[in-house]
Coordinates of C-alpha atoms in Angstrom, one line a residue:
Chain N
M490 CA -0.1 0.1 -0.1
A491 CA 1.2 3.5 -0.6
T492 CA 2.1 5.5 1.7
P493 CA -1.3 8.1 2.4
L494 CA -0.2 11.7 2.3
V495 CA -2.5 13.0 4.9
V496 CA -1.8 10.8 8.2
E497 CA -5.3 10.9 10.4
T498 CA -4.5 11.2 14.4
P499 CA -6.0 8.4 16.3
V500 CA -8.2 10.1 18.2
I501 CA -10.1 12.3 14.7
R502 CA -10.5 8.5 13.5
R503 CA -11.4 7.2 16.6
Q504 CA -14.5 9.5 16.5
T505 CA -15.2 9.4 13.3
Q506 CA -16.0 6.0 13.5
A507 CA -17.5 5.9 16.4
G508 CA -20.2 8.8 14.9
D509 CA -20.7 6.1 11.6
I510 CA -21.1 3.0 14.1
V511 CA -23.8 4.8 16.0
A512 CA -25.7 6.2 12.9
R513 CA -25.6 2.9 11.4
W514 CA -27.0 1.4 14.4
V515 CA -29.4 4.1 15.0
V516 CA -31.0 3.6 10.9
T517 CA -30.9 -0.2 11.3
V518 CA -32.9 -0.2 14.7
F519 CA -35.4 1.8 12.7
A520 CA -35.5 -0.5 9.8
A521 CA -35.9 -3.3 12.3
S522 CA -39.0 -1.8 13.2
I523 CA -40.8 -2.4 10.2
L524 CA -39.9 -6.1 10.7
F525 CA -41.1 -5.5 14.0
V526 CA -44.9 -4.1 13.1
T527 CA -45.1 -6.6 10.7
A528 CA -44.2 -9.6 13.4
L529 CA -46.6 -7.8 15.9
L530 CA -49.2 -8.0 13.1
V531 CA -49.0 -11.6 12.6
Y532 CA -48.6 -12.3 16.4
Q533 CA -51.9 -10.5 16.8
L534 CA -53.6 -12.3 14.4
W535 CA -53.1 -15.6 15.4
T536 CA -53.4 -15.3 19.3
G537 CA -56.6 -13.3 18.7
S538 CA -58.1 -15.9 16.3
A539 CA -56.9 -18.6 18.7
P540 CA -60.6 -19.1 20.3
S541 CA -62.5 -19.5 17.2
R542 CA -59.3 -21.7 15.4
L543 CA -59.8 -24.3 18.5
K544 CA -63.0 -24.4 18.3
S545 CA -64.3 -24.9 14.6
G546 CA -60.4 -25.8 12.9
F547 CA -60.5 -25.9 9.2
G548 CA -64.1 -26.1 9.6
F549 CA -64.5 -22.3 9.4
L550 CA -62.8 -22.2 5.7
T551 CA -65.9 -24.9 4.5
S552 CA -68.9 -23.9 6.8
T553 CA -71.5 -21.2 5.2
Q554 CA -73.2 -20.8 8.3
W555 CA -73.0 -17.1 10.3
N556 CA -74.6 -17.1 13.4
P557 CA -73.6 -14.9 16.0
V558 CA -76.6 -15.8 18.4
T559 CA -76.0 -19.3 18.2
E560 CA -72.6 -18.8 17.9
E561 CA -71.8 -20.6 14.9
F562 CA -69.1 -19.2 12.4
G563 CA -68.1 -20.0 8.8
A564 CA -66.1 -18.1 6.4
L565 CA -67.4 -19.4 2.8
P566 CA -70.1 -16.8 2.2
F567 CA -67.6 -13.9 2.9
I568 CA -64.4 -15.6 1.0
Y569 CA -67.2 -16.0 -1.7
G570 CA -67.9 -12.6 -2.1
T571 CA -64.7 -11.3 -1.6
V572 CA -63.6 -13.4 -4.4
L573 CA -66.2 -13.0 -6.7
T574 CA -66.5 -8.7 -6.5
S575 CA -62.9 -9.0 -6.8
V576 CA -63.2 -10.8 -10.3
L577 CA -66.1 -8.9 -11.4
A578 CA -63.8 -6.0 -11.0
L579 CA -60.8 -7.6 -12.6
L580 CA -62.9 -8.4 -15.4
I581 CA -63.8 -4.8 -16.0
S582 CA -60.5 -3.1 -15.1
V583 CA -57.8 -5.5 -16.6
P584 CA -59.5 -4.5 -20.5
L585 CA -60.2 -0.9 -19.7
G586 CA -56.7 -0.5 -17.8
L587 CA -55.0 -2.3 -20.2
G588 CA -56.7 -0.4 -23.1
A589 CA -55.9 2.9 -21.8
A590 CA -52.3 1.9 -20.6
I591 CA -51.2 1.0 -24.7
Y592 CA -52.8 4.2 -25.9
L593 CA -50.6 6.3 -23.1
A594 CA -47.9 4.2 -23.6
E595 CA -47.7 3.5 -27.8
L596 CA -49.8 6.4 -28.9
A597 CA -50.3 9.3 -26.8
P598 CA -47.3 12.4 -27.8
A599 CA -45.0 12.3 -24.2
R600 CA -46.6 15.0 -22.6
L601 CA -50.2 14.2 -22.9
S602 CA -49.3 10.8 -21.5
D603 CA -47.9 12.1 -18.7
A604 CA -51.0 14.5 -18.0
L605 CA -53.3 11.7 -18.5
T606 CA -51.7 9.7 -16.5
F607 CA -51.3 11.8 -13.7
L608 CA -55.1 12.3 -13.7
V609 CA -55.7 8.6 -13.9
E610 CA -53.5 8.3 -10.9
L611 CA -55.5 11.1 -8.8
L612 CA -57.9 8.2 -8.9
A613 CA -56.0 6.1 -6.7
A614 CA -55.5 9.1 -4.8
I615 CA -59.4 9.2 -3.5
P616 CA -60.2 8.0 -0.4
S617 CA -62.1 4.9 -0.5
V618 CA -65.0 6.3 1.5
I619 CA -65.8 8.8 -1.2
Y620 CA -66.3 6.1 -3.4
G621 CA -68.7 4.2 -1.1
V622 CA -70.7 7.7 -1.1
L623 CA -70.7 7.9 -4.8
A624 CA -71.3 4.3 -5.2
I625 CA -74.6 4.6 -3.2
F626 CA -76.0 7.9 -4.2
A627 CA -75.1 7.5 -7.9
V628 CA -74.2 4.1 -8.7
V629 CA -77.0 2.1 -6.8
P630 CA -79.7 4.2 -8.2
L631 CA -78.7 3.3 -11.5
M632 CA -78.0 -0.2 -11.4
R633 CA -81.2 -0.6 -9.7
S634 CA -83.5 1.4 -12.3
H635 CA -81.4 0.6 -15.7
V636 CA -78.9 -1.4 -15.7
E637 CA -80.4 -4.5 -13.8
P638 CA -83.3 -4.2 -15.6
F639 CA -81.7 -4.3 -19.0
L640 CA -79.7 -7.1 -18.2
K641 CA -82.8 -9.3 -16.5
S642 CA -84.3 -8.8 -19.5
S643 CA -81.4 -9.4 -22.1
L644 CA -79.7 -11.8 -20.1
G645 CA -82.1 -13.0 -17.3
F646 CA -82.6 -17.1 -18.9
L647 CA -79.0 -17.5 -16.7
P648 CA -78.6 -17.8 -13.5
L649 CA -76.5 -15.1 -12.9
F650 CA -78.8 -12.7 -13.9
K651 CA -82.1 -13.4 -11.7
G652 CA -83.5 -11.9 -8.5
P653 CA -85.2 -8.7 -7.9
S654 CA -83.3 -5.9 -8.9
L655 CA -82.0 -4.2 -5.7
G656 CA -79.1 -1.8 -6.6
V657 CA -76.5 -3.5 -4.2
G658 CA -75.1 -6.7 -4.4
F659 CA -72.3 -8.5 -5.9
L660 CA -72.4 -7.0 -9.4
T661 CA -72.2 -3.4 -8.4
A662 CA -69.4 -3.9 -5.6
G663 CA -67.9 -5.3 -8.7
V664 CA -68.5 -2.2 -11.0
V665 CA -66.9 0.0 -7.9
L666 CA -64.0 -1.5 -7.2
S667 CA -63.5 -1.8 -11.4
I668 CA -63.1 2.2 -10.8
M669 CA -60.4 1.5 -8.0
T670 CA -58.3 -0.6 -9.3
V671 CA -57.9 0.5 -12.9
P672 CA -55.5 3.3 -12.1
Y673 CA -52.8 0.5 -10.9
I674 CA -53.1 -1.2 -13.8
V675 CA -52.9 2.0 -16.0
S676 CA -50.2 2.9 -14.1
V677 CA -47.6 -0.2 -13.9
S678 CA -49.0 -1.5 -17.0
R679 CA -47.8 1.5 -19.0
E680 CA -44.2 1.4 -17.2
S681 CA -43.8 -2.0 -18.4
L682 CA -45.3 -1.4 -22.0
L683 CA -42.6 1.9 -22.0
A684 CA -39.9 -0.5 -20.6
V685 CA -40.2 -2.4 -24.1
P686 CA -36.8 -1.7 -26.2
R687 CA -37.2 0.3 -29.2
E688 CA -36.0 -2.3 -31.4
Q689 CA -38.9 -4.8 -30.6
R690 CA -41.2 -1.7 -32.1
E691 CA -39.0 -1.2 -35.1
A692 CA -38.2 -5.0 -35.9
A693 CA -42.0 -5.5 -35.9
L694 CA -42.5 -2.5 -38.1
A695 CA -40.2 -3.3 -40.6
L696 CA -41.7 -6.8 -40.7
G697 CA -44.6 -5.4 -42.3
A698 CA -46.8 -5.5 -39.4
T699 CA -49.7 -2.8 -38.7
R700 CA -49.5 -0.6 -35.3
W701 CA -52.0 -2.4 -33.4
E702 CA -50.4 -5.7 -34.5
M703 CA -46.8 -4.2 -33.4
V704 CA -48.7 -3.7 -29.6
W705 CA -50.4 -6.7 -29.3
Q706 CA -48.2 -9.2 -30.5
V707 CA -44.8 -8.2 -29.9
V708 CA -45.0 -5.5 -27.2
V709 CA -47.6 -6.8 -24.9
P710 CA -45.9 -10.1 -25.0
Y711 CA -42.6 -8.4 -23.9
A712 CA -44.0 -6.8 -21.0
K713 CA -46.8 -9.7 -20.0
L714 CA -45.3 -10.2 -16.3
G715 CA -45.1 -6.8 -15.9
I716 CA -48.8 -6.5 -17.1
F717 CA -49.7 -9.2 -14.7
G718 CA -48.0 -8.3 -11.8
S719 CA -50.1 -5.3 -12.1
I720 CA -53.0 -7.3 -12.4
F721 CA -52.3 -8.9 -9.2
L722 CA -51.3 -5.5 -7.5
S723 CA -54.7 -4.8 -8.3
L724 CA -56.0 -8.0 -7.4
A725 CA -55.1 -8.1 -3.9
R726 CA -56.2 -4.2 -3.4
A727 CA -59.7 -5.6 -4.6
L728 CA -59.3 -8.1 -2.1
G729 CA -58.9 -5.5 1.1
E730 CA -61.2 -2.7 0.0
T731 CA -63.4 -2.3 2.5
M732 CA -65.3 0.7 2.7
A733 CA -66.6 1.1 -0.4
V734 CA -67.8 -2.3 -0.5
T735 CA -69.2 -2.4 2.5
M736 CA -71.7 0.4 1.5
V737 CA -72.9 -1.2 -1.4
I738 CA -72.7 -5.1 -1.4
G739 CA -75.7 -5.4 0.5
N740 CA -74.1 -7.0 3.7
D741 CA -76.2 -10.9 3.6
P742 CA -73.9 -13.7 4.5
K743 CA -75.4 -16.3 1.8
I744 CA -73.4 -17.6 -1.3
R745 CA -75.9 -16.9 -4.1
A746 CA -75.2 -17.5 -7.8
S747 CA -77.1 -14.4 -9.3
L748 CA -74.8 -11.7 -9.6
L749 CA -77.5 -9.2 -8.8
A750 CA -78.3 -10.8 -5.4
P751 CA -76.9 -9.1 -1.9
G752 CA -73.3 -10.8 -0.5
Y753 CA -71.3 -10.0 2.1
S754 CA -67.2 -9.7 1.7
I755 CA -64.8 -10.1 4.5
A756 CA -63.0 -6.6 5.3
A757 CA -66.9 -5.7 5.4
V758 CA -68.3 -7.6 7.9
I759 CA -65.3 -7.2 9.8
A760 CA -66.0 -3.1 9.5
N761 CA -69.5 -3.8 10.3
E762 CA -69.7 -5.9 13.2
F763 CA -66.3 -5.7 15.1
S764 CA -66.9 -3.3 17.5
E765 CA -70.1 -4.4 18.3
A766 CA -68.8 -8.0 18.4
T767 CA -70.0 -9.8 21.8
G768 CA -68.6 -12.9 23.1
A769 CA -64.5 -14.3 22.9
T770 CA -65.9 -16.7 19.9
Y771 CA -67.6 -13.6 17.6
Q772 CA -64.4 -11.7 17.8
A773 CA -62.2 -14.3 17.1
A774 CA -64.3 -15.3 14.2
L775 CA -63.7 -11.8 13.0
V776 CA -60.3 -11.8 13.8
E777 CA -59.9 -15.3 12.1
L778 CA -61.3 -13.9 8.7
G779 CA -58.9 -10.9 9.0
L780 CA -55.8 -13.3 9.4
I781 CA -57.8 -15.3 6.1
L782 CA -58.0 -11.9 4.2
F783 CA -54.3 -11.2 5.5
V784 CA -52.6 -14.8 3.9
L785 CA -54.5 -13.9 0.7
T786 CA -53.2 -10.4 0.0
I787 CA -49.5 -11.3 1.0
I788 CA -49.5 -14.3 -1.0
I789 CA -50.6 -11.8 -4.1
N790 CA -48.6 -9.4 -3.9
A791 CA -45.9 -11.5 -3.3
V792 CA -46.5 -12.7 -6.6
A793 CA -47.2 -9.2 -8.0
R794 CA -44.0 -7.9 -6.8
L795 CA -41.8 -10.4 -7.8
M796 CA -43.5 -10.1 -11.5
I797 CA -42.7 -6.0 -11.7
A798 CA -39.6 -6.4 -10.6
A799 CA -38.6 -9.0 -13.0
T800 CA -39.3 -6.5 -16.0
T801 CA -39.6 -2.9 -15.2
R802 CA -35.6 -2.6 -15.1
K803 CA -34.9 -3.7 -18.9
G804 CA -34.2 -0.4 -20.7
S805 CA -36.7 2.3 -21.9
K806 CA -38.8 3.3 -24.9
R807 CA -37.8 6.6 -23.6
S808 CA -34.8 7.1 -22.7
Chain B
M204 CA -55.5 -4.2 -52.0
S205 CA -56.4 -7.6 -50.8
N206 CA -58.8 -8.1 -48.1
L207 CA -56.6 -9.6 -45.7
L208 CA -54.9 -6.2 -46.2
I209 CA -58.1 -4.6 -45.6
W210 CA -59.3 -6.8 -42.4
R211 CA -55.6 -6.0 -41.0
K212 CA -55.8 -2.6 -41.2
G213 CA -59.2 -2.0 -40.0
V214 CA -58.9 -4.0 -36.7
N215 CA -55.8 -1.7 -36.7
S216 CA -58.0 1.6 -36.4
V217 CA -60.5 -0.2 -34.9
M218 CA -58.5 -1.5 -31.9
L219 CA -56.0 2.1 -31.8
T220 CA -59.5 3.6 -31.1
V221 CA -61.0 1.4 -28.7
T222 CA -57.7 2.0 -26.8
G223 CA -58.2 5.8 -27.0
V224 CA -62.0 5.3 -25.7
F225 CA -60.8 3.5 -22.9
T226 CA -58.7 6.1 -21.7
V227 CA -61.5 8.4 -22.2
I228 CA -63.2 6.7 -20.2
T229 CA -61.4 5.8 -17.5
V230 CA -59.6 10.1 -17.3
A231 CA -63.8 10.7 -17.5
A232 CA -64.2 9.0 -14.3
L233 CA -61.9 11.1 -12.4
F234 CA -63.9 13.9 -13.4
L235 CA -67.3 12.6 -13.0
I236 CA -66.7 12.0 -9.4
L237 CA -65.1 15.5 -8.7
G238 CA -68.3 16.9 -10.7
Y239 CA -70.7 14.9 -8.3
L240 CA -68.7 16.0 -5.2
V241 CA -68.7 19.9 -6.0
Y242 CA -72.4 19.7 -7.1
Y243 CA -73.8 17.7 -4.2
G244 CA -71.4 18.7 -1.5
G245 CA -71.1 22.4 -2.5
S246 CA -74.7 23.1 -2.6
S247 CA -74.5 21.5 1.0
L248 CA -71.8 23.4 2.4
D249 CA -71.5 26.7 4.7
W250 CA -70.0 27.9 7.9
N251 CA -72.0 26.2 10.0
F252 CA -70.4 23.1 8.8
F253 CA -66.5 24.0 9.5
T254 CA -67.8 25.2 13.1
K255 CA -70.5 23.7 14.7
L256 CA -71.1 20.3 16.3
P257 CA -73.0 17.6 14.7
L258 CA -77.0 17.9 16.2
S259 CA -78.8 14.7 16.8
A260 CA -80.8 12.4 14.5
G261 CA -83.6 14.2 12.8
E262 CA -82.8 17.6 13.7
T263 CA -81.4 20.1 10.8
G264 CA -78.7 21.8 10.6
G265 CA -75.1 21.6 12.8
G266 CA -71.3 21.0 11.6
L267 CA -68.8 18.5 11.6
A268 CA -66.7 20.5 13.4
N269 CA -65.5 18.3 16.2
A270 CA -65.0 15.8 12.8
I271 CA -62.5 18.0 11.2
L272 CA -60.3 18.7 14.3
G273 CA -60.5 15.0 15.1
S274 CA -59.4 14.2 12.0
L275 CA -56.2 16.7 12.2
E276 CA -55.1 15.4 15.6
I277 CA -55.3 11.7 14.5
V278 CA -53.3 12.3 11.5
A279 CA -51.2 14.6 13.0
V280 CA -49.6 12.2 15.4
A281 CA -49.6 9.0 13.0
A282 CA -47.2 11.5 11.0
L283 CA -45.6 12.4 14.1
I284 CA -44.5 8.5 14.7
G285 CA -44.9 7.2 11.0
L286 CA -43.0 9.7 9.7
P287 CA -39.4 9.6 11.1
I288 CA -39.4 6.0 11.5
G289 CA -39.8 5.6 7.9
F290 CA -37.5 8.5 6.7
L291 CA -34.7 6.4 9.0
A292 CA -35.5 3.3 7.7
G293 CA -35.2 4.7 4.4
V294 CA -31.7 5.9 4.9
Y295 CA -31.1 2.5 6.4
L296 CA -32.1 1.0 3.2
S297 CA -30.6 3.8 0.4
E298 CA -27.1 4.4 2.4
F299 CA -26.4 1.5 5.2
P300 CA -27.8 -1.2 3.4
D301 CA -26.6 -4.7 4.6
K302 CA -26.5 -7.6 2.5
V303 CA -28.9 -9.8 4.2
F304 CA -31.2 -7.4 6.5
A305 CA -31.8 -4.7 4.0
P306 CA -33.5 -7.1 1.2
A307 CA -35.6 -8.9 4.0
V308 CA -36.7 -5.3 5.2
R309 CA -37.9 -3.9 1.7
Y310 CA -39.7 -6.8 0.8
V311 CA -41.6 -6.3 4.0
A312 CA -42.0 -3.0 3.9
D313 CA -43.6 -3.3 0.6
L314 CA -45.8 -6.5 1.8
L315 CA -46.7 -4.4 5.2
N316 CA -48.0 -1.6 2.3
G317 CA -50.3 -4.2 0.1
I318 CA -51.9 -5.5 3.8
P319 CA -55.5 -4.1 3.4
S320 CA -56.5 -1.3 5.6
I321 CA -58.8 -3.0 8.0
V322 CA -56.4 -5.8 8.9
V323 CA -53.6 -3.2 10.4
G324 CA -57.0 -1.6 12.1
L325 CA -57.0 -4.8 13.7
L326 CA -53.5 -4.9 14.6
A327 CA -54.2 -1.3 16.6
W328 CA -57.1 -2.6 18.3
G329 CA -55.5 -5.7 19.8
L330 CA -52.3 -3.8 20.9
L331 CA -54.4 -0.6 22.4
V332 CA -58.1 -1.0 22.8
V333 CA -58.1 -4.3 24.3
P334 CA -55.6 -3.3 27.3
M335 CA -57.0 -0.2 27.8
R336 CA -60.7 -1.3 27.3
Q337 CA -61.3 1.5 25.5
F338 CA -61.6 3.3 21.8
S339 CA -59.2 6.0 21.4
G340 CA -57.8 8.5 19.1
L341 CA -54.3 7.1 19.9
A342 CA -54.9 3.6 18.4
G343 CA -56.1 5.4 15.7
S344 CA -53.2 7.1 15.1
I345 CA -51.2 4.5 15.7
A346 CA -53.4 2.1 13.2
L347 CA -52.2 5.0 10.3
S348 CA -48.7 5.3 11.3
A349 CA -48.2 1.4 10.6
M350 CA -49.8 2.3 7.2
L351 CA -47.5 5.7 6.9
I352 CA -44.6 4.0 7.7
P353 CA -43.8 1.7 4.6
I354 CA -45.0 4.4 2.4
V355 CA -42.4 6.8 3.2
T356 CA -39.5 4.3 3.8
R357 CA -39.7 3.2 0.0
Q358 CA -40.0 6.6 -1.1
T359 CA -37.0 8.2 0.7
E360 CA -35.1 5.0 -0.3
Q361 CA -36.2 6.0 -3.6
F362 CA -35.4 9.3 -3.9
L363 CA -32.1 8.9 -2.4
R364 CA -30.9 5.8 -4.5
E365 CA -31.5 9.3 -7.7
V366 CA -29.1 11.6 -5.6
P367 CA -25.9 10.9 -8.1
N368 CA -22.4 9.0 -6.5
S369 CA -20.1 12.0 -7.3
L370 CA -22.0 13.8 -4.7
R371 CA -21.1 11.0 -2.0
E372 CA -17.7 10.5 -3.5
G373 CA -17.2 14.3 -3.0
A374 CA -17.8 14.5 0.6
L375 CA -16.1 11.4 1.3
A376 CA -13.0 13.0 -0.7
L377 CA -13.3 16.5 1.2
G378 CA -12.8 14.3 4.5
A379 CA -16.2 13.9 5.9
C380 CA -17.2 10.6 7.4
K381 CA -20.3 8.8 6.5
W382 CA -23.2 10.0 8.8
K383 CA -21.8 13.9 8.2
M384 CA -22.0 12.6 4.3
V385 CA -25.5 11.3 4.9
A386 CA -26.8 14.0 6.6
T387 CA -25.2 17.1 5.2
V388 CA -25.2 16.3 1.6
V389 CA -27.2 13.0 0.4
V390 CA -30.2 13.9 2.3
P391 CA -30.8 17.1 1.5
A392 CA -29.8 16.5 -2.2
G393 CA -32.9 14.5 -2.0
S394 CA -34.9 16.5 0.1
K395 CA -37.3 17.6 -2.6
G396 CA -38.4 14.0 -3.2
I397 CA -38.7 12.8 0.4
L398 CA -40.8 15.9 1.5
T399 CA -43.0 14.7 -2.0
G400 CA -43.6 11.2 -0.5
M401 CA -43.9 12.2 3.0
I402 CA -47.4 14.5 1.5
L403 CA -48.2 11.5 -0.5
G404 CA -47.9 9.3 2.5
V405 CA -49.9 11.6 4.9
A406 CA -52.7 12.3 2.0
R407 CA -53.3 8.6 1.8
I408 CA -53.4 8.0 5.3
S409 CA -55.5 11.0 5.9
G410 CA -58.8 9.4 3.8
E411 CA -58.6 5.9 5.4
S412 CA -61.9 5.3 7.5
A413 CA -61.9 1.3 8.1
P414 CA -58.7 1.1 10.4
L415 CA -60.4 3.9 12.4
L416 CA -63.7 2.3 12.8
F417 CA -62.4 0.5 15.5
T418 CA -59.7 2.0 17.3
A419 CA -60.8 5.8 17.3
F420 CA -64.3 5.2 16.6
N421 CA -66.8 8.2 16.6
N422 CA -67.5 11.0 19.3
Q423 CA -70.7 13.6 18.5
F424 CA -69.4 15.8 20.9
W425 CA -66.0 17.8 20.9
N426 CA -63.0 15.1 21.4
G427 CA -61.5 15.2 24.7
S428 CA -58.1 13.5 25.1
I429 CA -56.4 11.3 22.7
M430 CA -56.5 8.8 25.0
Q431 CA -60.5 8.6 24.4
P432 CA -63.3 7.7 21.1
T433 CA -62.1 10.5 18.6
A434 CA -64.5 11.7 15.3
S435 CA -62.6 11.7 12.4
L436 CA -64.0 13.1 8.8
P437 CA -64.0 9.5 7.0
V438 CA -65.6 8.2 9.6
M439 CA -68.4 10.7 9.8
I440 CA -68.9 10.4 5.9
Y441 CA -69.4 6.7 6.4
F442 CA -71.9 6.8 9.1
R443 CA -73.6 10.1 7.6
A444 CA -74.0 8.4 4.2
L445 CA -75.2 5.2 5.5
S446 CA -77.9 6.6 7.9
P447 CA -81.3 7.5 6.9
Y448 CA -81.7 11.1 7.0
D449 CA -81.4 13.7 3.8
D450 CA -79.7 16.3 6.1
W451 CA -76.8 14.1 7.4
H452 CA -76.3 12.6 3.4
R453 CA -76.0 16.1 2.4
Q454 CA -73.0 16.6 5.7
A455 CA -72.0 13.5 4.0
W456 CA -71.3 14.9 0.9
A457 CA -70.1 18.2 2.0
A458 CA -67.8 16.2 4.2
G459 CA -66.7 14.2 1.4
L460 CA -65.9 17.2 -0.6
V461 CA -63.7 18.8 2.0
L462 CA -61.9 15.5 2.4
I463 CA -61.1 15.2 -1.3
G464 CA -60.3 18.9 -1.5
M465 CA -57.8 18.0 1.0
V466 CA -56.1 14.7 -0.6
L467 CA -56.1 15.8 -3.9
T468 CA -54.6 19.4 -2.9
A469 CA -51.7 17.4 -1.1
N470 CA -51.6 15.4 -4.1
I471 CA -51.2 18.0 -6.5
L472 CA -48.9 20.4 -4.4
A473 CA -46.4 17.2 -4.1
R474 CA -46.6 16.4 -7.7
L475 CA -46.5 19.1 -9.5
V476 CA -45.2 22.1 -7.1
I477 CA -42.7 20.6 -4.9
A478 CA -41.3 17.4 -7.3
R479 CA -41.4 19.7 -10.5
G480 CA -38.4 18.5 -12.7
I481 CA -37.9 15.3 -10.4
S482 CA -39.6 11.9 -11.4
V483 CA -42.2 10.5 -8.7
P484 CA -41.7 6.7 -8.3
R485 CA -45.3 4.9 -8.2
G486 CA -46.3 2.0 -6.1

């Protein structure tokens, strides 16, 4: 090693090293607090749900009875409602969001694209209780007097569209959720599309593809992991969405085939009944529903993050 | 032109138009929502709304002053807890990372970010409401801060990573030790972005109602101490909108307008004014 030009005195070196060690410790402790909070959450959900888990075991997942008076608790109607509304939401928001993302990434001039994306992302900033207010006062009457009668008269032979038009129910919750999840799909899908290298586009066009063929057969497949990531991300959001769903799903713990029928979701039943739940088993059953929701969203989020991380690091159309 | 070519060109223009229409629908949704709120909320908003207490059910008039104040209280305490923790954890991830521990923290922060807010409410309920045998504003703040920490952590990390390495090397070459380099060079360089992230995070939690339902609960009177049930704007909107009274529906609209006004102003300020010229990571 070469001789250093400036020789530090040992005192200064010791002081600076001490400062760095302290700083490293401080920030590490704060970073560890994130792990601590998460661990605490898992612990709370696990111990809080213990009375219910011990009483009904795995039967909790398959039972369809929910009767606080007789202390019978089953999660299936809530799982059904949660999954059904989320799937309905995705059926609407995936085509809508992907279409908008394609327009924003491939067709719109950069400035317009950024401005419109900003507006779409503002949709994600709107508090969910406000979606709920609009859903109750604007979407529910619309569904009750126009959309649902129309669906029944045109597709009423299917079991999916039977029963009275209440306005509240699975379909309405799905429609509201679709608007709430669209910004995530647009935002993340657009990023993944923009990350597709320019050469891919040029090669497709040079082979004589039309613009749409280039997008659909080359760019979208190239970015598919990121697009799937965005879909999983919004699925996780839809599964855990509470307020807006609670206000329009109808709050009836029954499994029904008709999309027009009222139902219930996991998040909605916790929101509605938790502060009034009396009795240890009742409360524990609600916490166990929270545990189920937690596990469900953790798995889906983990998959989404991996997919998004795998695509968005490959170079960019605009860089 | 062959038929095939005509068909392909037709598909091309139809599909490209469809993507444009979908974009218009999505953006129109935002303006429709804002329009509804301004129309119904604007006509219900008056001075009483900001200064008066709620009246009992069925009476006309009154305001939600206690809920506005309660929201400010709950969010301020949540920010006091969540912002420093999130910030320092972000500094750790960007400046003092460890090979094993840092990826774990980063991944868990992302997962915590994706956990439904109502489940986070269960955490605060178990931590504070059960032992104290009482709903409290503090429990609500704890729930909100648990949501705020991962948001601020990841935003801080991303903006600090955008600070060029040459700045770090310059500081070190001048003889600064690492913590001085971070505190006096790196953090100030990333401060605009970090501030943006913090504002966005606080805006996000201030609209949350699910985690407050069984932590802060609600209150018809001026909030006493933070150890007691505390009214907040989002929870008030929820109860008002589900009530059978027209006058309460009016208040729900008005409160919705006030809430969205605050949230969107914060978003626009943060992203267009403060963050001008720097790209805001999304997620």
